[in-house]
XYZ file of C-alpha atoms in Angstrom:
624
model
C -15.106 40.867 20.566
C -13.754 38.735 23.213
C -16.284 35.408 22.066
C -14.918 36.076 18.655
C -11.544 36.261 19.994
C -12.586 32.814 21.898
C -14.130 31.128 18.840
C -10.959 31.627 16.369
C -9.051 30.498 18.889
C -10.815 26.877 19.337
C -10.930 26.706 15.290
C -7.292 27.031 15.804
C -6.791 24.610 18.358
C -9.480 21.998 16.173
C -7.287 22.501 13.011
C -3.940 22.156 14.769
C -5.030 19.192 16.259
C -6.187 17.484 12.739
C -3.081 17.986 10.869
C -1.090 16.744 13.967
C -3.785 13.659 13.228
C -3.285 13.772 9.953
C 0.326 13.615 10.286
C 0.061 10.657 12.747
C -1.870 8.404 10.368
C 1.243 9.158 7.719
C 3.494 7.811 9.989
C 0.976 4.980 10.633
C 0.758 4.173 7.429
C -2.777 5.017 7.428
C -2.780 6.952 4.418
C -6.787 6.852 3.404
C -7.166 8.355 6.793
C -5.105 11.081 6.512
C -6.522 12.451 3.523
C -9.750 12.906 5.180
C -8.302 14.858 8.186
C -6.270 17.076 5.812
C -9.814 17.543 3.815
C -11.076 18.739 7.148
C -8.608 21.389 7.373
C -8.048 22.352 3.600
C -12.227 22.801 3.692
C -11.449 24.936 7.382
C -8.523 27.052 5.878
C -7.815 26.842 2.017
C -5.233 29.338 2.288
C -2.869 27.128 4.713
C 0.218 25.400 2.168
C 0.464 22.861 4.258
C -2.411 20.817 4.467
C -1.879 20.224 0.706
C 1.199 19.408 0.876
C 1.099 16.502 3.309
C -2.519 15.640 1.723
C -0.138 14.977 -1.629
C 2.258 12.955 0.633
C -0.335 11.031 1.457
C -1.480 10.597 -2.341
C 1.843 10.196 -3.080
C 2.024 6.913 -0.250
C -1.014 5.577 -2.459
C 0.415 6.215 -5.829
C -2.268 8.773 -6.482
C 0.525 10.745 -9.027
C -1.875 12.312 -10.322
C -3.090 13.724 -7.047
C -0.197 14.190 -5.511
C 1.069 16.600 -8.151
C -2.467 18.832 -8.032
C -1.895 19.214 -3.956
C 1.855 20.212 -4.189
C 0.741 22.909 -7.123
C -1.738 24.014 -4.798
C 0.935 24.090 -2.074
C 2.925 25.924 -4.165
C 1.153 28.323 -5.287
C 0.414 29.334 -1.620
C 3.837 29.058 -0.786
C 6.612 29.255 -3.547
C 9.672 28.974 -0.446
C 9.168 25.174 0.895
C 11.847 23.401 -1.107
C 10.190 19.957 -0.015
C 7.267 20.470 -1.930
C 9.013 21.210 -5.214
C 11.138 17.704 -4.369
C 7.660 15.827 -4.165
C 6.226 17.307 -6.812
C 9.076 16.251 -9.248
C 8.909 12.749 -7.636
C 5.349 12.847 -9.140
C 6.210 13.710 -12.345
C 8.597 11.435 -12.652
C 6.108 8.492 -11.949
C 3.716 9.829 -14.911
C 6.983 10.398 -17.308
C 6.844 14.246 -17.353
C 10.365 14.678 -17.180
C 10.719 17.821 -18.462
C 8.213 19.334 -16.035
C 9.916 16.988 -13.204
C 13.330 18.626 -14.472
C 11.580 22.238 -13.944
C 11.008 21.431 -10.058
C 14.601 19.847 -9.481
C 15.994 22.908 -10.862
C 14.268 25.076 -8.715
C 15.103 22.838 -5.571
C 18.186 22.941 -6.417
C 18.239 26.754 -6.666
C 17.274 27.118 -3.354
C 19.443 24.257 -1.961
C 22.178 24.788 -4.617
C 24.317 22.011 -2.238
C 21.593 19.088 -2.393
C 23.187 16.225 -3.916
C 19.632 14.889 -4.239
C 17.909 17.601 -6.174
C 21.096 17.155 -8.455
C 20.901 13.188 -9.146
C 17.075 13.501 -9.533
C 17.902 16.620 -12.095
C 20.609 15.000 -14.021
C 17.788 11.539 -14.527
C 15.561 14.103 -15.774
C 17.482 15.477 -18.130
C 18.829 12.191 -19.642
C 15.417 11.065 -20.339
C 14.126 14.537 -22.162
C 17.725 13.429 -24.200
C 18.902 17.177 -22.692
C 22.680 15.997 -22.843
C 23.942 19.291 -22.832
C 22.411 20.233 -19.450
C 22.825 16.210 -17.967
C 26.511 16.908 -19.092
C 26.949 20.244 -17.464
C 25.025 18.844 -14.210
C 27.081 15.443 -14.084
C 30.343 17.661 -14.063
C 29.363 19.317 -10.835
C 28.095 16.033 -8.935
C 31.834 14.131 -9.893
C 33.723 17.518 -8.989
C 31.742 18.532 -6.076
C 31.297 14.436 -4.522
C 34.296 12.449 -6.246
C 33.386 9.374 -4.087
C 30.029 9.711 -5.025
C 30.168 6.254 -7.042
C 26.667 7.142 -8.620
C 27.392 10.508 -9.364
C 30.318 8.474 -12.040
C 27.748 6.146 -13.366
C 25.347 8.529 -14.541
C 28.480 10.301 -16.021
C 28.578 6.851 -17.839
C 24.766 7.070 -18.598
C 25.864 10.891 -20.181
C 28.192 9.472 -22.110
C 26.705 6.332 -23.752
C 24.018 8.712 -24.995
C 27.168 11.031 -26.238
C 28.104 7.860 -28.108
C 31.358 7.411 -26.619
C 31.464 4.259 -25.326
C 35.023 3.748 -24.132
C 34.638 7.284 -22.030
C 31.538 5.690 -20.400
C 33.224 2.357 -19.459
C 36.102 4.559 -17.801
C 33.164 6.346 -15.758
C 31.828 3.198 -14.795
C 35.527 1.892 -14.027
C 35.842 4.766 -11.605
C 32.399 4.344 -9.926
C 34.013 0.988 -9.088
C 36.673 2.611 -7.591
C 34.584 4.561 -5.389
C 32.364 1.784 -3.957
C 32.858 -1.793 -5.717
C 29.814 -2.908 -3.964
C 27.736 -0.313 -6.487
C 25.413 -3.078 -7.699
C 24.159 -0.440 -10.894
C 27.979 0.132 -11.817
C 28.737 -3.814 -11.557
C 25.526 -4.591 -13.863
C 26.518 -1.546 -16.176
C 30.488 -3.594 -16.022
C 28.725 -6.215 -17.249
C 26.501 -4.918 -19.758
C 29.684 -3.832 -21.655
C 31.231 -6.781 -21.172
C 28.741 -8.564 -22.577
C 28.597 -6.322 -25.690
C 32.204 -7.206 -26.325
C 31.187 -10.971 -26.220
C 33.864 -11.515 -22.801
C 30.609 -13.459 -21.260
C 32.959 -15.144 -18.306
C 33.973 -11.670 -17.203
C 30.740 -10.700 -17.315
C 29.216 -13.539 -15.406
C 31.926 -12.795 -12.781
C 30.638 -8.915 -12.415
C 26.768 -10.918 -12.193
C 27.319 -12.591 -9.583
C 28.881 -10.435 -7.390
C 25.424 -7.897 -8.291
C 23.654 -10.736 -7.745
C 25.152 -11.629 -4.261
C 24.754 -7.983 -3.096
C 21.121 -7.907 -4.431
C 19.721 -11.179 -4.962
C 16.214 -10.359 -6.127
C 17.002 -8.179 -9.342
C 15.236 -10.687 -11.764
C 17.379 -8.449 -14.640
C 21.103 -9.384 -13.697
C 19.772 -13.000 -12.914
C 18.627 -13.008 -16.800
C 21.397 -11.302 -17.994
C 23.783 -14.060 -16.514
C 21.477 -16.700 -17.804
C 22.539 -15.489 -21.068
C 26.196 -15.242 -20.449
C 25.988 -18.610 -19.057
C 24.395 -19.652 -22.712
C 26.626 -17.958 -24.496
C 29.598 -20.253 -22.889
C 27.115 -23.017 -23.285
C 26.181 -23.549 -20.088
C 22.704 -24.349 -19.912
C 22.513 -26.349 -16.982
C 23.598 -22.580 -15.335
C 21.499 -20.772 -17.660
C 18.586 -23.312 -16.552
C 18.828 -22.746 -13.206
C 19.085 -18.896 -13.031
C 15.861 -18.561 -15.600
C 14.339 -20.684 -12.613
C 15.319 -18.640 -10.049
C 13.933 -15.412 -11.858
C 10.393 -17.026 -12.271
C 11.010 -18.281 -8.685
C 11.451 -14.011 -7.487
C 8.944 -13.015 -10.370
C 6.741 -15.694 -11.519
C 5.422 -13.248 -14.931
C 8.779 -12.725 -16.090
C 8.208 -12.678 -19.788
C 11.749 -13.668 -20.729
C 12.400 -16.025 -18.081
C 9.337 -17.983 -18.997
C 10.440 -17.901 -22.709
C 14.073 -18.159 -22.882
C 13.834 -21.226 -20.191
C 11.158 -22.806 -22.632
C 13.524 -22.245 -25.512
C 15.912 -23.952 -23.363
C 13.689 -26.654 -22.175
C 13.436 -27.284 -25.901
C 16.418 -27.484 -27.144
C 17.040 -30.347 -24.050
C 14.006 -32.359 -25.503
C 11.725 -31.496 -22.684
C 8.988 -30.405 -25.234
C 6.074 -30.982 -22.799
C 8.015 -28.606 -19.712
C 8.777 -25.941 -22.608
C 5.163 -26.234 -23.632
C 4.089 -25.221 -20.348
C 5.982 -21.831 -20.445
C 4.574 -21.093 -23.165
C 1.253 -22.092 -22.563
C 1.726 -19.219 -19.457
C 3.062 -16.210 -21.934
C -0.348 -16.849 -23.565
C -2.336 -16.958 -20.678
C -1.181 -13.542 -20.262
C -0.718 -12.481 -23.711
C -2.699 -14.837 -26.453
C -1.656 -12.550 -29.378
C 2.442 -12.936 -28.625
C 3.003 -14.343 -31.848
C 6.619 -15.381 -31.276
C 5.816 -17.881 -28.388
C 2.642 -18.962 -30.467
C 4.902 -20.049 -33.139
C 6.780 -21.975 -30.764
C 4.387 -23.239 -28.855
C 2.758 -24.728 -32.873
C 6.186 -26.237 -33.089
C 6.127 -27.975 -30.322
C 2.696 -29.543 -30.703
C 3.912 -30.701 -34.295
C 6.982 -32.740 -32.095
C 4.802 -34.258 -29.887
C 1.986 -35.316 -32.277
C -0.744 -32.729 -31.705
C -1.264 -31.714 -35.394
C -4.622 -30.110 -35.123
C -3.144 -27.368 -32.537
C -0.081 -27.040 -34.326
C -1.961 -26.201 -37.381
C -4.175 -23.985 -35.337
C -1.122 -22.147 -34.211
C 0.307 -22.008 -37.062
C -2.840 -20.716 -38.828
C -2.418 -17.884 -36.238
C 0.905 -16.926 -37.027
C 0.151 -17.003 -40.998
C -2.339 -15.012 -40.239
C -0.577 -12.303 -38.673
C 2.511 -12.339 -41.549
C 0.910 -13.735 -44.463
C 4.121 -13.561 -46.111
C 6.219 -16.226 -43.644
C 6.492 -19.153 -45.770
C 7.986 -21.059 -43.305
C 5.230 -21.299 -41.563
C 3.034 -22.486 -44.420
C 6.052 -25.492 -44.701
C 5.760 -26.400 -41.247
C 2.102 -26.005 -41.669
C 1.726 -28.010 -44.308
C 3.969 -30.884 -43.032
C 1.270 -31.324 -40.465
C -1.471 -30.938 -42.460
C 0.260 -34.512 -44.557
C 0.834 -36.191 -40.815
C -3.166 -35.696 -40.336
C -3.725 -37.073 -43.531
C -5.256 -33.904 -45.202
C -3.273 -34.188 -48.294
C -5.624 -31.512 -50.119
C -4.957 -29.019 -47.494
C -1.189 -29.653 -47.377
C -0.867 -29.245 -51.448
C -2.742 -26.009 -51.032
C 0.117 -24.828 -48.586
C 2.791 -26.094 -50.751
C 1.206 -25.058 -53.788
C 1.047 -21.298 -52.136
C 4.699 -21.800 -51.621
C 6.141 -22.327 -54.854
C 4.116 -19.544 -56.512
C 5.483 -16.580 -53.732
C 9.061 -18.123 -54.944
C 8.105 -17.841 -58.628
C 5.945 -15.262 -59.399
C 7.253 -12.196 -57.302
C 10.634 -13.533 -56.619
C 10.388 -14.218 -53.157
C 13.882 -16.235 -51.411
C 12.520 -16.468 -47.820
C 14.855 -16.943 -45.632
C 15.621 -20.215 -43.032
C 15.679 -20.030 -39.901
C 19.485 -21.297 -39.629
C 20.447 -18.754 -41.919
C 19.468 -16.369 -39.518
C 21.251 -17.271 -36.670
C 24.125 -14.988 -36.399
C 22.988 -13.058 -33.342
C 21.890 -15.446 -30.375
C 19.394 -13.200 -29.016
C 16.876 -10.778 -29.748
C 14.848 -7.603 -28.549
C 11.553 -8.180 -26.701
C 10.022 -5.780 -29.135
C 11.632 -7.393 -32.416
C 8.587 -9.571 -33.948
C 9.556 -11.890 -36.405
C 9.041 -15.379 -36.646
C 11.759 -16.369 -38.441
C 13.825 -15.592 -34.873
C 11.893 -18.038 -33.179
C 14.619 -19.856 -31.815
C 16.434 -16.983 -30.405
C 16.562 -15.960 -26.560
C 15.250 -13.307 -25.494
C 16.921 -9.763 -23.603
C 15.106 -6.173 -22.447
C 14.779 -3.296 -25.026
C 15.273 -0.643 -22.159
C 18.448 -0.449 -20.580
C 18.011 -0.378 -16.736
C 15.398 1.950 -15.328
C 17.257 4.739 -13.575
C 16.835 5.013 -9.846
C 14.981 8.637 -8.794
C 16.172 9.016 -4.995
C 13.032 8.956 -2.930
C 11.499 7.446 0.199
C 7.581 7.148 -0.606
C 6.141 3.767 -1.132
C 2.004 2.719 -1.582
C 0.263 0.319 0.428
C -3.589 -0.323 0.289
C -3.394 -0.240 -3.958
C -1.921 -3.140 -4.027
C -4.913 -5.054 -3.265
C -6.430 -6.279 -5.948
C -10.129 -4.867 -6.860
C -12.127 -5.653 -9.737
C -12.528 -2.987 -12.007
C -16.956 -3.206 -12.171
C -19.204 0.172 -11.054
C -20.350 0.321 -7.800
C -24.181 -0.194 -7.343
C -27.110 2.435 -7.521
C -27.558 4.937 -4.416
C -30.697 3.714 -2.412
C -32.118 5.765 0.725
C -33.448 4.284 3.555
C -35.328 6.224 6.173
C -36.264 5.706 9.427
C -39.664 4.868 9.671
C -40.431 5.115 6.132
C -42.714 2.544 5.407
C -43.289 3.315 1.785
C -40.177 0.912 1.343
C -41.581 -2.684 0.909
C -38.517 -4.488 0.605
C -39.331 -8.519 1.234
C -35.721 -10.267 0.939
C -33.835 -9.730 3.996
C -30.648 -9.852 2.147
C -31.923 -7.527 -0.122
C -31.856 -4.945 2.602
C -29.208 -6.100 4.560
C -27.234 -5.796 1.081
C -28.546 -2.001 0.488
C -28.252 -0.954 4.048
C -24.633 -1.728 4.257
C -22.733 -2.044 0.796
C -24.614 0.477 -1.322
C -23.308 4.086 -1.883
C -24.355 6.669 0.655
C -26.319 9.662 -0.505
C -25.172 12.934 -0.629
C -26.588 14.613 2.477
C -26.325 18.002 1.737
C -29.536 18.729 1.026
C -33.139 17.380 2.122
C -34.439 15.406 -0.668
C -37.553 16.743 0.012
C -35.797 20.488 -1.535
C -35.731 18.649 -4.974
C -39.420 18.502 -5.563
C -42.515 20.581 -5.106
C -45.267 18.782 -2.922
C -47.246 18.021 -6.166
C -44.006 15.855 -7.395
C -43.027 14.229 -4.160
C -44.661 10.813 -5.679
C -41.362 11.310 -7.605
C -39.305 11.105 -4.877
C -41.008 8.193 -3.460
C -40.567 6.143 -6.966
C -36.756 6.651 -7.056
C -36.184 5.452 -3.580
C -38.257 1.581 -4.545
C -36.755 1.963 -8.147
C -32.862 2.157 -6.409
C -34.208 -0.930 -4.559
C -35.501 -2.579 -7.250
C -31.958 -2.234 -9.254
C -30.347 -3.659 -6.064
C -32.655 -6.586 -5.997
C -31.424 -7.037 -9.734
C -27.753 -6.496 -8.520
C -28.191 -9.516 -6.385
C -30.289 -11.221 -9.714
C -33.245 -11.654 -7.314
C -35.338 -10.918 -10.524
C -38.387 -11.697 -9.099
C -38.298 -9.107 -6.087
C -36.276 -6.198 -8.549
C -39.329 -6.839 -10.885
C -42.017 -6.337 -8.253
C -40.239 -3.014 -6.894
C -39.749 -1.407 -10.226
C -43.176 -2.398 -11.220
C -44.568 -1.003 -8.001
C -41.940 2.402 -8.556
C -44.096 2.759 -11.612
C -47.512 2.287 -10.457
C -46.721 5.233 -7.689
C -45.890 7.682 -10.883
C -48.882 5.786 -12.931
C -51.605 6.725 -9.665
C -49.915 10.135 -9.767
C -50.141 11.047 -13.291
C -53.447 8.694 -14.585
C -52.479 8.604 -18.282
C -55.928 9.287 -20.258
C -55.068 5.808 -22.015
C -55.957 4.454 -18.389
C -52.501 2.197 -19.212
C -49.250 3.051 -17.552
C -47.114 4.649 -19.719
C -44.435 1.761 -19.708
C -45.816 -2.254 -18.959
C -43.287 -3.536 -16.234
C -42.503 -7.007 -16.487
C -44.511 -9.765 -15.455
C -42.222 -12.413 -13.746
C -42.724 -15.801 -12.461
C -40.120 -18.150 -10.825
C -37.958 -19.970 -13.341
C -39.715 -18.242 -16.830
C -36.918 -16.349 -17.897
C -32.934 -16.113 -17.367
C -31.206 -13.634 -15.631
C -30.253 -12.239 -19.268
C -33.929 -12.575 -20.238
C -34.345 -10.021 -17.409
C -31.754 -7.858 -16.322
C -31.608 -5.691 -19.777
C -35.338 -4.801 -19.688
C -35.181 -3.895 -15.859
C -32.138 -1.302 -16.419
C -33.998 -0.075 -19.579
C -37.850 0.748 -17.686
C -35.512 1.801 -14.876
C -33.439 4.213 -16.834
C -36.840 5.676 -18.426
C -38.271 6.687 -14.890
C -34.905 7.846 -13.998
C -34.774 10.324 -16.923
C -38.276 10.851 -16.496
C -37.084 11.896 -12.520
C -34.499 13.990 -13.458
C -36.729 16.092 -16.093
C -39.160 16.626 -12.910
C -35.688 17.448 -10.320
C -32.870 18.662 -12.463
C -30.385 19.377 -9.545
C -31.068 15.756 -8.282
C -27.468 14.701 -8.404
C -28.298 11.030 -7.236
C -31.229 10.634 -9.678
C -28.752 11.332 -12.746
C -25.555 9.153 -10.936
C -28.772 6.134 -10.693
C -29.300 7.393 -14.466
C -25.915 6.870 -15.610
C -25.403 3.458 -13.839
C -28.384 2.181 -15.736
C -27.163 3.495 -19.039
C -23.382 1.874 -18.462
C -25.491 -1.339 -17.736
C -27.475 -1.227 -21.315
C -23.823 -0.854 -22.689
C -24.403 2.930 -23.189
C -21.185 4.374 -21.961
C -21.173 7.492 -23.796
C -24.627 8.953 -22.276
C -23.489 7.197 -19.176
C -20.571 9.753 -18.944
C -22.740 12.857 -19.627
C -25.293 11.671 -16.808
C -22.152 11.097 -14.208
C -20.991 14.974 -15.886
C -24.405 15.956 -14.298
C -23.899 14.288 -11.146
C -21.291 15.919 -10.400
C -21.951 19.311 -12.047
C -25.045 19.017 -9.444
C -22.318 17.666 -6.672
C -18.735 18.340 -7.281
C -18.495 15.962 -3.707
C -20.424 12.585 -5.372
C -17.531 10.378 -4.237
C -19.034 7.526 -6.581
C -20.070 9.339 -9.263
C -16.162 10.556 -10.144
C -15.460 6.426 -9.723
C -18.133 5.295 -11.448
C -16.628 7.587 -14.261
C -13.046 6.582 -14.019
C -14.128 2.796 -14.565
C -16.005 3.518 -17.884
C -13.167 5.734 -18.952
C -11.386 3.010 -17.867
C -13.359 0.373 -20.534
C -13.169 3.446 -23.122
C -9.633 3.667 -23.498
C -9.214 7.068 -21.413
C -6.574 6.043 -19.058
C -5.722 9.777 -18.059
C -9.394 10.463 -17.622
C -10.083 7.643 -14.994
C -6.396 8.206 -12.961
C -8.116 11.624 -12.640
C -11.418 10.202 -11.643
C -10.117 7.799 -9.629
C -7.767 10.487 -7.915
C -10.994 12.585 -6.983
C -12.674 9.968 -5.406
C -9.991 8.481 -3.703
C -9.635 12.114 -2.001
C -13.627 11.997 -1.442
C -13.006 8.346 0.418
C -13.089 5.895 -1.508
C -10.556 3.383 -0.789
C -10.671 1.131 -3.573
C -9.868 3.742 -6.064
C -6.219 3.492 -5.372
C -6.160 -0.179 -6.718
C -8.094 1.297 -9.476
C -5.449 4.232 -9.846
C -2.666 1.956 -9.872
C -4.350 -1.034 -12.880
C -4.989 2.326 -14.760
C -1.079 3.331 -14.480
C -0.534 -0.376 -15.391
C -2.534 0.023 -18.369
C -1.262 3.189 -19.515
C 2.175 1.375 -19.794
């Protein structure tokens, strides 16, 4: 009894000491790291709360939402008392949009702290985004009674009523958040806002600036007083603050259009053709700034992409007879007369046979800017503001670090396995094997590959390792040496089996240098590959790296579908295949299932694989 006594104890003292490590790389920064210490003690002790919850702090760090939420839960549900956990959880929610659920957590923190002016702010956002006024109202009461000089307790009184309707209440609210702390930068842009609305632009500019002074990189009150500086007609202002916004944010959509509308409208068509050429970099199909951009090209002599562009709008709104006008003006600069009479001709029988009085462009000129979202070309010439009013700020202290780097969203390669002193691998390019050896996945290690087979099958074994090779050679399109391994994968199986025909069962391909292209090659290669692969996993069905090497040929044939069910198998076989769960986010990913691959990429993220938190966070991007 005492060496039991003696051994718990150490466990205790080796689990203690990982979360304090754990807890250290938080504060370090070192988020990946973390997560693998709190694995160590979540796999020691699943019934400890705690582990999860600083595991989802970690996520959390990472963006890992997804994540993040699944740990707290877990947390939770071990231990319903921490109030902390329900705060993080909510913070999660709120960064994938479930409000309501968010609103759930809040409400519970804030039964349990019923004095925590943060569980109330976060609650009363929730609720004004689920459009739960009734609730927001009641909860925006208590903040203003219970903290009067909370100034943002009285502007998301405002926010409570503007979506009540009552717009003079709200600009009181705001008034008095003023009061409380006139350096409130969201009450001076919300001053503003109304302002503008009531068209007193110079009062509003004066509000701007001071929001702007107090925080100078908030790209949307430096737009907002470019467009009160238009709206008094100054553009030289208006200029120089669009400037400044691509200067802070150089993909600012509006800045990039409304200063080329403005560039425009000064005669620099070549400057204004540049912004737009950007928009489409980004975005080829905006149709708005394509229209523009056509015009432009028509002022400065290049008919055939004006036309083009033009052809692209008419396209898109076959009913925008404007367009065929402008496009048949260019058409008669070019000299195609036919094609011009065709437009023209197209013209005048919209306006007689159905009726049709299109509308100018001056004619429609009454408002001086549009809605990002509104699409129609007949605006063309009008500035641009946000749909959305401004994104309420959630009270919170996480922020990410290693997703922000940038990774390319592409599989990672085949899992090879090299053994010491196995000289069945005959590998001939050096940086062939200095590529497998220290890029390619790992394998699994649980189990002794030799457990898969029986010893009449263990010529199976031996293929897969030269075929993984092979694939790598083809990774690195060293065709010639990935042709020679896969063809000498196959004649192990072919000496194994001898086929009656005395022919193998599949002819590998015979390569010499410079025959054939690399897309000549690489299709066939993945094909014979994913044969013996299937053939493999017939032979070894709980194989779990034969059917991830499976699946990674299929997604390289372009079949994503069985690709997915082979990865399914993977990780049916081994729920800890850190690749296989990535390798399934990314062609979720190309499918269209965002959710799917932030929960992929969430799993192997946990399992240690860095890169899937720039993966998590593109997906998030995407989903938007």
């Amino acid at each position: 009894m005492m060496m039991v006594h003696c051994s718990s104890g150490m466990a205790q003292i080796n689990t203690d000491r990982m979360m304090i490590i754990g807890r250290n790389a938080i504060y370090y920064s070192d988020y990946a790291l973390s997560i693998q210490y709190f694995n160590l003690v979540v796999a020691s002790k699943p019934y400890l709360s705690e582990p999860y919850y600083y595991r989802a702090i970690a996520k959390f760090y990472l963006e890992d939402f997804v994540g993040s939420e699944i740990d707290c839960t877990k947390s939770i549900d071990l231990n319903p008392f921490n109030s902390s956990v329900f705060e993080l959880r909510g913070l999660s929610r709120i960064n994938q949009k479930k409000y309501a659920e968010a609103a759930e957590d809040y409400e519970q923190m804030a039964s349990m702290e019923f004095d925590n002016k943060t569980a109330l702010h976060n609650l009363l956002l929730c609720y004004l985004e689920i459009d739960s006024l009734t609730n927001a109202d009641s909860v925006a009461n208590k903040i203003v009674n219970r903290w009067p000089t909370y100034s943002d307790g009285h502007t998301m009184m405002a926010d409570v009523r503007l979506k009540q309707g009552d717009t003079i209440a709200a600009e009181m609210c705001v008034d008095k958040a003023l009061d409380a702390d006139k350096f409130n930068v969201s009450a001076l842009s919300m001053k503003a806002a109304m302002l503008m609305h009531r068209e007193a632009y110079a009062d509003a500019e004066t509000f701007l600036n001071e929001a702007i002074r107090l925080k100078p990189l908030d790209t949307r009150n430096i737009i907002n007083r470019a467009l009160s500086r238009y709206s008094q007609d100054n553009y030289r202002g208006a200029m120089s603050d669009y400037n400044l916004a691509i200067q802070i944010d150089p993909n600012n959509f509006i800045a990039h259009y409304n200063r080329g509308l403005l560039l425009a409208a000064v005669g620099e068509d070549n400057k204004a053709i540049e912004d737009f050429n950007y928009i489409l970099q980004i975005d080829p199909d905006d149709i708005m700034t394509l229209f523009n951009r056509a015009r432009l090209l028509d002022q400065i002599g290049d008919y055939e992409g004006a036309i083009r562009d033009y052809t692209t709008v008419i396209k898109e709104f076959p009913k925008f007879l404007y367009g065929y006008q402008l496009r048949a003006e260019a058409k008669r600069k070019m000299g195609d007369i036919k094609g011009a009479m065709k437009d023209e001709e197209h013209i005048l029988r919209e306006n007689v046979a159905h009726h049709y009085g299109y509308s100018t462009p001056t004619s429609r000129m009454a408002n001086k800017t549009r809605k990002k979202s509104q699409i129609d070309p007949n605006d063309y010439q009008q500035l641009v503001e946000e749909d959305e009013e401004e994104t309420p700020e959630f009270a919170d202290n996480y922020r990410g670090k290693i997703q922000n780097k940038t990774t390319e969203a592409k599989l990672l390669p085949v899992i090879v396995y090299q053994e010491e002193g196995d000289k069945r691998l005959q590998v001939t390019d050096n940086r062939l094997q200095g590529k497998a050896n220290s890029q390619q996945p790992t394998a699994n290690g649980h189990q002794p590959l030799d457990d898969y087979f029986d010893q009449s099958d263990q010529h199976y074994l031996q293929s897969f390792k030269i075929e993984a090779y092979g694939l790598t050679a083809a990774q690195l399109t060293e065709f010639i040496e990935a042709t020679k391994l896969c063809k000498q994968a196959e004649e192990i199986v072919y000496a194994s089996e001898k086929p009656s025909t005395g022919q193998p069962a599949n002819k590998t391909l015979s390569l010499e240098p410079g025959t054939l292209s690399n897309m000549d090659v690489s299709a066939p290669i993945y094909q014979q590959a994913s044969e013996r692969f299937s053939k493999l996993i017939s032979t070894a069905p709980r194989f779990a790296e034969a059917h991830y090497n499976y699946a990674y040929c299929l997604a390289m044939l372009g079949k994503d579908q069985e690709a997915l069910e082979a990865l399914n198998q993977a990780i049916s076989q081994s729920p800890t295949l850190a690749p296989a769960y990535y390798n399934r986010g990314i062609i979720h990913l190309r499918l269209g299932h965002t959710k799917e691959a932030i929960s992929d990429f969430s799993r192997s993220g946990e399992l240690g694989i860095i890169s899937s938190y720039s993966m998590i966070k593109q997906a998030q991007r995407k989903k938007k």
